[in-house]
Coordinates of C-alpha atoms (C1' of nucleotides) in Angstrom, one line a residue:
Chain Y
X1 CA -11.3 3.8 -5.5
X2 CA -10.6 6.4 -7.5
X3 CA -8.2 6.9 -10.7
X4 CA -6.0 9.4 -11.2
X5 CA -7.8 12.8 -12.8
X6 CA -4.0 13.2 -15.0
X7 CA -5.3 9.8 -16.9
X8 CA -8.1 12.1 -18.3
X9 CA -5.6 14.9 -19.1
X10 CA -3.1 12.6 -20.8
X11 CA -5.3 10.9 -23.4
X12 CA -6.7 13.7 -24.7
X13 CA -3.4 15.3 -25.2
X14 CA -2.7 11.6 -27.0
X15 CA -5.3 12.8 -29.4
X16 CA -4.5 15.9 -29.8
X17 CA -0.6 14.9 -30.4
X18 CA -2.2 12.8 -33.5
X19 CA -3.1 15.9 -35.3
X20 CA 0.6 17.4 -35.4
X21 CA 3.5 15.9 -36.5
X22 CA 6.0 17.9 -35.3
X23 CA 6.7 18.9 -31.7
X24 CA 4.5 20.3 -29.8
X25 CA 5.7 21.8 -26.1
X26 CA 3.8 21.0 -22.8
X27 CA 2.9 24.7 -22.6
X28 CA 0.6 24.7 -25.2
X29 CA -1.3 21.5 -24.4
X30 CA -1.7 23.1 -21.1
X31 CA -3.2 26.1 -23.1
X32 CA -5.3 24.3 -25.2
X33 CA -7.2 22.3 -21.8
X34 CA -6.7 25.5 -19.6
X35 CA -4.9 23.3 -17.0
X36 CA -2.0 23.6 -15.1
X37 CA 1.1 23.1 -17.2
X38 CA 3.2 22.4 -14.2
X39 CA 1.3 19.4 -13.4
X40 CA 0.5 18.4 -16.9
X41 CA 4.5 18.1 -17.6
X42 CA 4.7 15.1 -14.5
X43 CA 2.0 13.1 -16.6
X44 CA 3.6 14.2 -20.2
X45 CA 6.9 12.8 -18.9
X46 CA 5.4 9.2 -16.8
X47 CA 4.2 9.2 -20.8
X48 CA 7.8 10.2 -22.2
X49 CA 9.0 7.5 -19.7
X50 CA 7.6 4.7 -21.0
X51 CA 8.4 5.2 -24.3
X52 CA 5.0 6.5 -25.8
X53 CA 5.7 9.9 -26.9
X54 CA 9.4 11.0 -27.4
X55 CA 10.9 14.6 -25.9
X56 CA 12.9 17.1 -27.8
X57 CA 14.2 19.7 -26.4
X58 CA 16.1 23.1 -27.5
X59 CA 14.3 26.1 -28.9
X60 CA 11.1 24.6 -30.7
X61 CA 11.1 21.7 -28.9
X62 CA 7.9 19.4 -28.0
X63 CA 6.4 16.0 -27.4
X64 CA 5.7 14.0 -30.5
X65 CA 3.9 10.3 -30.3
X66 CA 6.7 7.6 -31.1
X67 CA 4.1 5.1 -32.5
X68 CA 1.6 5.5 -35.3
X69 CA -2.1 6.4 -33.3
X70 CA -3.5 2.8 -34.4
X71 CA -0.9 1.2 -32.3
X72 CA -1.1 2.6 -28.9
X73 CA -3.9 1.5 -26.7
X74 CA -5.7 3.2 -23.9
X75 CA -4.4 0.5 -22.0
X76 CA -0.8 1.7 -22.3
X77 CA -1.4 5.1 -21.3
X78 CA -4.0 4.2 -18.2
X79 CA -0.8 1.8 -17.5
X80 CA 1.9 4.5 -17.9
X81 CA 0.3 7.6 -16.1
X82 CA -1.5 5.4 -13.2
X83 CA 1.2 2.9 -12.7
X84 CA 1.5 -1.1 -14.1
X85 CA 0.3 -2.4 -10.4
X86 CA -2.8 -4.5 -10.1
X87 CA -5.8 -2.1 -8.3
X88 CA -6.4 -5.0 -6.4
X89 CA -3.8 -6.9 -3.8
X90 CA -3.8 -9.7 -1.9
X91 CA -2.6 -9.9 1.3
X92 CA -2.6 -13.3 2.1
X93 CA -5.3 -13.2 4.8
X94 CA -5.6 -17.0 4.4
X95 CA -2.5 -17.0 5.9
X96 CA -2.8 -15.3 9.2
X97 CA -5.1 -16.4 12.0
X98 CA -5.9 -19.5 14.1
X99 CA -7.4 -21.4 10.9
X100 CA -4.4 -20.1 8.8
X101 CA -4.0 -22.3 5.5
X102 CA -0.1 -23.5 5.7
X103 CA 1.8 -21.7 2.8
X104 CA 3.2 -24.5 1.3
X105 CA -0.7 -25.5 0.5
X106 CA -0.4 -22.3 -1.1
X107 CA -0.1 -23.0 -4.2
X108 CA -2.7 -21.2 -6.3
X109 CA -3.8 -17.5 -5.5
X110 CA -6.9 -17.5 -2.9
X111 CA -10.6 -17.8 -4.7
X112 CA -11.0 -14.3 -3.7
X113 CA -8.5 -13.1 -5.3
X114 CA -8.6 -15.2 -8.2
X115 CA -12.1 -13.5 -9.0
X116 CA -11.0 -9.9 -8.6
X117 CA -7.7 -10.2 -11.2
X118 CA -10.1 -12.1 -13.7
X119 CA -12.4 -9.0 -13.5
X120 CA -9.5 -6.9 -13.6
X121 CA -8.0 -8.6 -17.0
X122 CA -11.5 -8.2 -18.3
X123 CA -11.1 -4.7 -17.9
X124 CA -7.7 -4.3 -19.1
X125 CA -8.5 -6.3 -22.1
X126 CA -11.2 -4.0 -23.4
X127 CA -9.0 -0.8 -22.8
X128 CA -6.6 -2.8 -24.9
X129 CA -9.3 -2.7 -27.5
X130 CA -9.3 0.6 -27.8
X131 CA -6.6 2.8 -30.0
X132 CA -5.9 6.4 -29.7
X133 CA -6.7 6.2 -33.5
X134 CA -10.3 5.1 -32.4
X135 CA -10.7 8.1 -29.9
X136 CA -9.6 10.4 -33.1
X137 CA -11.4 8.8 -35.2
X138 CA -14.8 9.4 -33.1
X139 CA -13.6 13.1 -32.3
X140 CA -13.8 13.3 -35.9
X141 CA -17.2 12.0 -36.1
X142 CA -19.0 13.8 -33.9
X143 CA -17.1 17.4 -33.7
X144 CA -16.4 17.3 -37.2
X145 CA -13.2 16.9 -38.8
X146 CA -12.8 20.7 -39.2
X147 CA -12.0 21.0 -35.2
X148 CA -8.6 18.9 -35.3
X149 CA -7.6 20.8 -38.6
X150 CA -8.0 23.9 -36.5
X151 CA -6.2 22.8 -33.5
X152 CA -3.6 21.7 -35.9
X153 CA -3.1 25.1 -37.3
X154 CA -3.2 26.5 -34.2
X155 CA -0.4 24.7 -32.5
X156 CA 1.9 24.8 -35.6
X157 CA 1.4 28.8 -35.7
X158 CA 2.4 30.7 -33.0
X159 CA -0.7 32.7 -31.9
X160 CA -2.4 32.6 -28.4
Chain N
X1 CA -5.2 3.9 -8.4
X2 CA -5.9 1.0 -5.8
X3 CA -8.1 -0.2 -4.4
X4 CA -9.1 -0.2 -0.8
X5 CA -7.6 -2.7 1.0
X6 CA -11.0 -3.4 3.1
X7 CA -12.7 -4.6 0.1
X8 CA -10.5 -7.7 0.6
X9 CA -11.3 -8.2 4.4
X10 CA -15.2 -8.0 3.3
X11 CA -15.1 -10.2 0.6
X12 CA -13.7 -13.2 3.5
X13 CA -15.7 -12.0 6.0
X14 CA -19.2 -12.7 3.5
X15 CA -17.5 -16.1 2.8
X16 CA -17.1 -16.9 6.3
X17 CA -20.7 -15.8 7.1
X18 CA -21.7 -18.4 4.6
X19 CA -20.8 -21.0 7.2
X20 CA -23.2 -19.6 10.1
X21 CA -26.4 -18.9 10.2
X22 CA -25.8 -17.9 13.7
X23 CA -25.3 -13.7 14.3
X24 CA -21.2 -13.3 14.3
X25 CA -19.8 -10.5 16.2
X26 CA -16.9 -8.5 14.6
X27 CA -14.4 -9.1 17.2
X28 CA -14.7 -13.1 16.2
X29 CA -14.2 -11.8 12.4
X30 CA -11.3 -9.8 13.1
X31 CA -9.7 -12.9 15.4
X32 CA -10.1 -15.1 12.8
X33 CA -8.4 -13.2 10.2
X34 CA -5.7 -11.4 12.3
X35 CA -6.6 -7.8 11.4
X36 CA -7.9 -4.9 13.7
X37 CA -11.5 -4.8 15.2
X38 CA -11.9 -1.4 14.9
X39 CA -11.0 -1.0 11.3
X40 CA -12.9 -4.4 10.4
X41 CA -16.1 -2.6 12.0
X42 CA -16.0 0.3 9.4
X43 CA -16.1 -2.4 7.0
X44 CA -19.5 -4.4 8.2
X45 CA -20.7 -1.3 8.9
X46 CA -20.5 0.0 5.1
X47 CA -21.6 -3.2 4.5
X48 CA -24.6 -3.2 6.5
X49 CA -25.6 0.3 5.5
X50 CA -25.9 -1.6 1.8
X51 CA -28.7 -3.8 2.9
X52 CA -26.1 -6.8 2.0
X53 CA -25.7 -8.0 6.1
X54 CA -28.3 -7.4 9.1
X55 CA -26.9 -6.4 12.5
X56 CA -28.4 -7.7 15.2
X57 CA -27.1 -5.8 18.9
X58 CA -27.2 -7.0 22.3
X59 CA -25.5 -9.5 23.9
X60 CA -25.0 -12.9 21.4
X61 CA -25.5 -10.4 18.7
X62 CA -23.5 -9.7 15.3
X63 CA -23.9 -9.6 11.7
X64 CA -25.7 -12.0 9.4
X65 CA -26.2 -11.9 5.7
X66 CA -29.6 -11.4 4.6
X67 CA -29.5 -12.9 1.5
X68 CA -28.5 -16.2 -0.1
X69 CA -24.9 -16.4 -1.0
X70 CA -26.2 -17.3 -4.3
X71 CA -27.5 -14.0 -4.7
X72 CA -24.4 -11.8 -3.2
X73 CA -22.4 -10.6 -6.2
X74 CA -18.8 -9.7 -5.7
X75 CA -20.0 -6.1 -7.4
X76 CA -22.5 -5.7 -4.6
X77 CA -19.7 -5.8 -1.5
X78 CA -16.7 -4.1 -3.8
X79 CA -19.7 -1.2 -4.6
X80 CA -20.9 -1.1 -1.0
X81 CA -17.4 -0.9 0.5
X82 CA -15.3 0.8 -2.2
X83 CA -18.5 3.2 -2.9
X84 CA -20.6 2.8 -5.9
X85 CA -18.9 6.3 -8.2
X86 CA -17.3 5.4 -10.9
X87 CA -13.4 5.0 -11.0
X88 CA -12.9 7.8 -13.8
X89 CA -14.4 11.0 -13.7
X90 CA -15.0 13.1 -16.7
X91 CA -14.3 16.8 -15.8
X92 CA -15.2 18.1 -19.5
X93 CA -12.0 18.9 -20.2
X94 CA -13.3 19.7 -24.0
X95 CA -15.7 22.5 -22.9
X96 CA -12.2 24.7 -21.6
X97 CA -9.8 26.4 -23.6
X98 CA -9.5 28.3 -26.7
X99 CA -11.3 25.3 -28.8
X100 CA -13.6 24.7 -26.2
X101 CA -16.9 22.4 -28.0
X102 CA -19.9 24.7 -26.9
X103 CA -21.9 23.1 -24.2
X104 CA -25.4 22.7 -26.5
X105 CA -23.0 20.7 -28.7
X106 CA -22.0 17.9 -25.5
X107 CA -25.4 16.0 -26.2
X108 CA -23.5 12.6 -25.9
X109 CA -20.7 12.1 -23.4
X110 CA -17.1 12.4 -25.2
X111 CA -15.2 10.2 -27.0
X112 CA -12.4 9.0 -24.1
X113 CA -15.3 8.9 -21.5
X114 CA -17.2 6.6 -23.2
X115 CA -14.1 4.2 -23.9
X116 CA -13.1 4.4 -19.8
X117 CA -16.6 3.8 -18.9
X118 CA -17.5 0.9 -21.2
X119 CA -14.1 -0.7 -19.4
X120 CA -15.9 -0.1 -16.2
X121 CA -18.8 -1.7 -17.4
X122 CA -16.6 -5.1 -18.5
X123 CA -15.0 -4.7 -15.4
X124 CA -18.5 -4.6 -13.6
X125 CA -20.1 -6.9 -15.8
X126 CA -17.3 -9.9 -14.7
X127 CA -17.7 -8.8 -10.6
X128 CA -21.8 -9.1 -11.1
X129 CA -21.1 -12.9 -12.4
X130 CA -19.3 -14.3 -9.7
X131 CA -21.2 -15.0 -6.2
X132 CA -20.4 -15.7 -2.6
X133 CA -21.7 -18.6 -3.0
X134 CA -18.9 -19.8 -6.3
X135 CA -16.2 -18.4 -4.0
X136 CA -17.4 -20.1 -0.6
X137 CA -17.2 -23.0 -3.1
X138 CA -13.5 -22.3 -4.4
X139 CA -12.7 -22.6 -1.0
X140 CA -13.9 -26.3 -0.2
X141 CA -12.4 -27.4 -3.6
X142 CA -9.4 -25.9 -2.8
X143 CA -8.8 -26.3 1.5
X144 CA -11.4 -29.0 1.5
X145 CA -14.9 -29.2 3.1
X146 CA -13.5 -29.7 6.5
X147 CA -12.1 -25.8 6.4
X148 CA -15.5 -24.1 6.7
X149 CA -16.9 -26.9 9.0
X150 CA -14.2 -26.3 11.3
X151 CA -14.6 -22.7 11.3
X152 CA -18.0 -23.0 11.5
X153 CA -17.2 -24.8 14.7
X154 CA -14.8 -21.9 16.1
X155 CA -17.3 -19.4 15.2
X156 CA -19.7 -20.6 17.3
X157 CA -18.3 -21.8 20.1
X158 CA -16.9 -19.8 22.6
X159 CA -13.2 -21.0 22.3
X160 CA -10.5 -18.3 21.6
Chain L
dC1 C1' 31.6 30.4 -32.4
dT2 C1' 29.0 32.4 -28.7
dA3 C1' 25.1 34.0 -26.3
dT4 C1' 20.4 33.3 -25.7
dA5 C1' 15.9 31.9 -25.2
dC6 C1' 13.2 28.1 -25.0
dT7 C1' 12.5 23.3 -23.8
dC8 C1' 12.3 19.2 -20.7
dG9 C1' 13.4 16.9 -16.1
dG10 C1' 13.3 16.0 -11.5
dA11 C1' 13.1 17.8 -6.6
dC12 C1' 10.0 20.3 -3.5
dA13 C1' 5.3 21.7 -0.6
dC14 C1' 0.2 21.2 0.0
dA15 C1' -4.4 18.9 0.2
dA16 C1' -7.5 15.0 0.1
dT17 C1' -8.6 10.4 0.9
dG18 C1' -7.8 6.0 3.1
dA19 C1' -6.2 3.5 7.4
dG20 C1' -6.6 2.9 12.0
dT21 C1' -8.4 4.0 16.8
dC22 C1' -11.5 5.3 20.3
dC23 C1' -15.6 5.9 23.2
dG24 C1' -20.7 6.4 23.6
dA25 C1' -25.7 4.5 22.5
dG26 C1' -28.5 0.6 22.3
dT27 C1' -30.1 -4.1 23.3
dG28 C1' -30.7 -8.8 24.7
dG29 C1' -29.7 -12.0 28.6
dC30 C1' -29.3 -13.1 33.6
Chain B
dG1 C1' -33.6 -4.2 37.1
dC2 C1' -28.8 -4.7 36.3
dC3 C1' -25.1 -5.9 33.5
dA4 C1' -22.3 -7.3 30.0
dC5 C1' -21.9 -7.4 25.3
dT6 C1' -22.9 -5.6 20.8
dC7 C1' -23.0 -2.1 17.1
dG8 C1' -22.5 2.9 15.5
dG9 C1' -20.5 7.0 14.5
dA10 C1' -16.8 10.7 15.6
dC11 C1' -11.9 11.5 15.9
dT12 C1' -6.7 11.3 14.6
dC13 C1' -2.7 9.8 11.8
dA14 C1' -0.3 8.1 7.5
dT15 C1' -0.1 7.7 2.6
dT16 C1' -1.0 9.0 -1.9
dG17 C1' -2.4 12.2 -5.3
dT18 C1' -2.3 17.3 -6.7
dG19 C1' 0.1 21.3 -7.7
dT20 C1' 4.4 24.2 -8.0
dC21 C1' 9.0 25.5 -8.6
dC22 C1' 13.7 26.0 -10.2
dG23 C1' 17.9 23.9 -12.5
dA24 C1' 20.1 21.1 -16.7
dG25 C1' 20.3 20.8 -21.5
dT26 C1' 19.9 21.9 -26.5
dA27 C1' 18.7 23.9 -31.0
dT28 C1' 18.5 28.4 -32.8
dA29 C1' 19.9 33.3 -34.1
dG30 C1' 23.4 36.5 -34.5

DNA sequence: CTATACTCGGACACAATGAGTCCGAGTGGC
DNA sequence: GCCACTCGGACTCATTGTGTCCGAGTATAG
């Protein structure tokens, strides 16, 4: 099991996002992380798709967050690039077999799987938890709050 | 991200091993549950490779656990099937780019790595609590005790 | 008002990992 | 000593993630 590397990409364009206020095109992010900005646009718009940061286009067009930083979670982006399915699904192997349970004794999910969601909420629940504000706020703290001042300036002006 | 659909097939396959103490050969395993051998065989194998079932070959041979079910975590099988990296992988996207944080200055791990990572570790920390031995338990609250008994009784006998 | 340049958006190939299958090596029973 | 049965690893196919491309749309400049 592996998650998706564009989960990585996508918060940290979250953060930097919080540092401009107006919009800032998918080129430059790409810039700014030296990735690809073909592939960076598919995760900025699974973003733009559910409803975290808002598209404008035209000629200084962008991506700008639609909620404040203190109200989106990691949980929402992990959610939005990765997809909203569980990681973990049951297949009903209970079900199939010689000692096969009948379904209509079915009525609660198998122990199995029972044990695997609750881990599973535990682990959404502390990426809930967690704010893009936090993330910033901890950038802050340990690169010092010159470095998203200078990222600021540098996406607002126009030089490479 | 999802997870591998084996992890599932392992997880029953420990519970039903609960009920012998007998070796059980794969083919049985795979019977009982419906699913392919072949496949199911990768599974033990990883399994065994982890140290958490024996193997015993020759002809009444098969697998065994080698512990207590009290002392199988759900972590230990989901690690030793799944594999034991971690789910998100920190590429260092800071040290790239124009703004790139010079690599003397990445003493600690950054800011969104930390936050996936301490989900991991909830995550982790819920699998690590639950046994074999809870879920083998689930099961005879929820089927009744007659279930595993009965299996028990298919397992070991040679009826098909 | 029009042309333009710049933006996003979705449709299109490629690669890596998981799913599934197969046959050979080894071992205990008869 | 033979045999039947078991595990173990090597091989092939499908699915998903990774990466790229070009067209639709819009605010701006003239």
């Amino acid at each position: 099991m592996k998650m998706s590397g564009g989960v990585e990409w996508a918060l940290h364009c979250c953060v930097v996002l919080t540092a401009s206020h107006t919009p800032v095109p998918a080129a430059k992010l790409a810039e700014l992380h030296d990735v690809s900005s073909s592939y960076l646009a598919k995760q900025l718009q699974a973003l733009a798709r559910a409803g975290l940061i808002h598209s404008v286009q035209g000629k200084s067009g962008g991506y700008v967050l639609t909620r404040a930083p203190e109200s989106i979670t990691l949980l929402d982006v992990v959610r939005a690039v990765d997809g909203p399915g569980p990681t973990f699904v049951c297949t009903e192997i209970r079900q199939r077999g010689p000692f096969a349970t009948p379904a209509d004794a079915c009525t609660t999910p198998c122990p199995v799987a029972r044990a695997m969601w609750a881990a599973e909420d535990a682990w959404r629940q502390a990426l809930a938890a967690v704010t893009i504000a936090d993330l910033a706020g901890d950038v802050d703290a340990t690169s010092g709050p010159e470095a998203l001042v200078g990222i600021q300036a540098w996406l607002t002006g126009g030089a490479s």
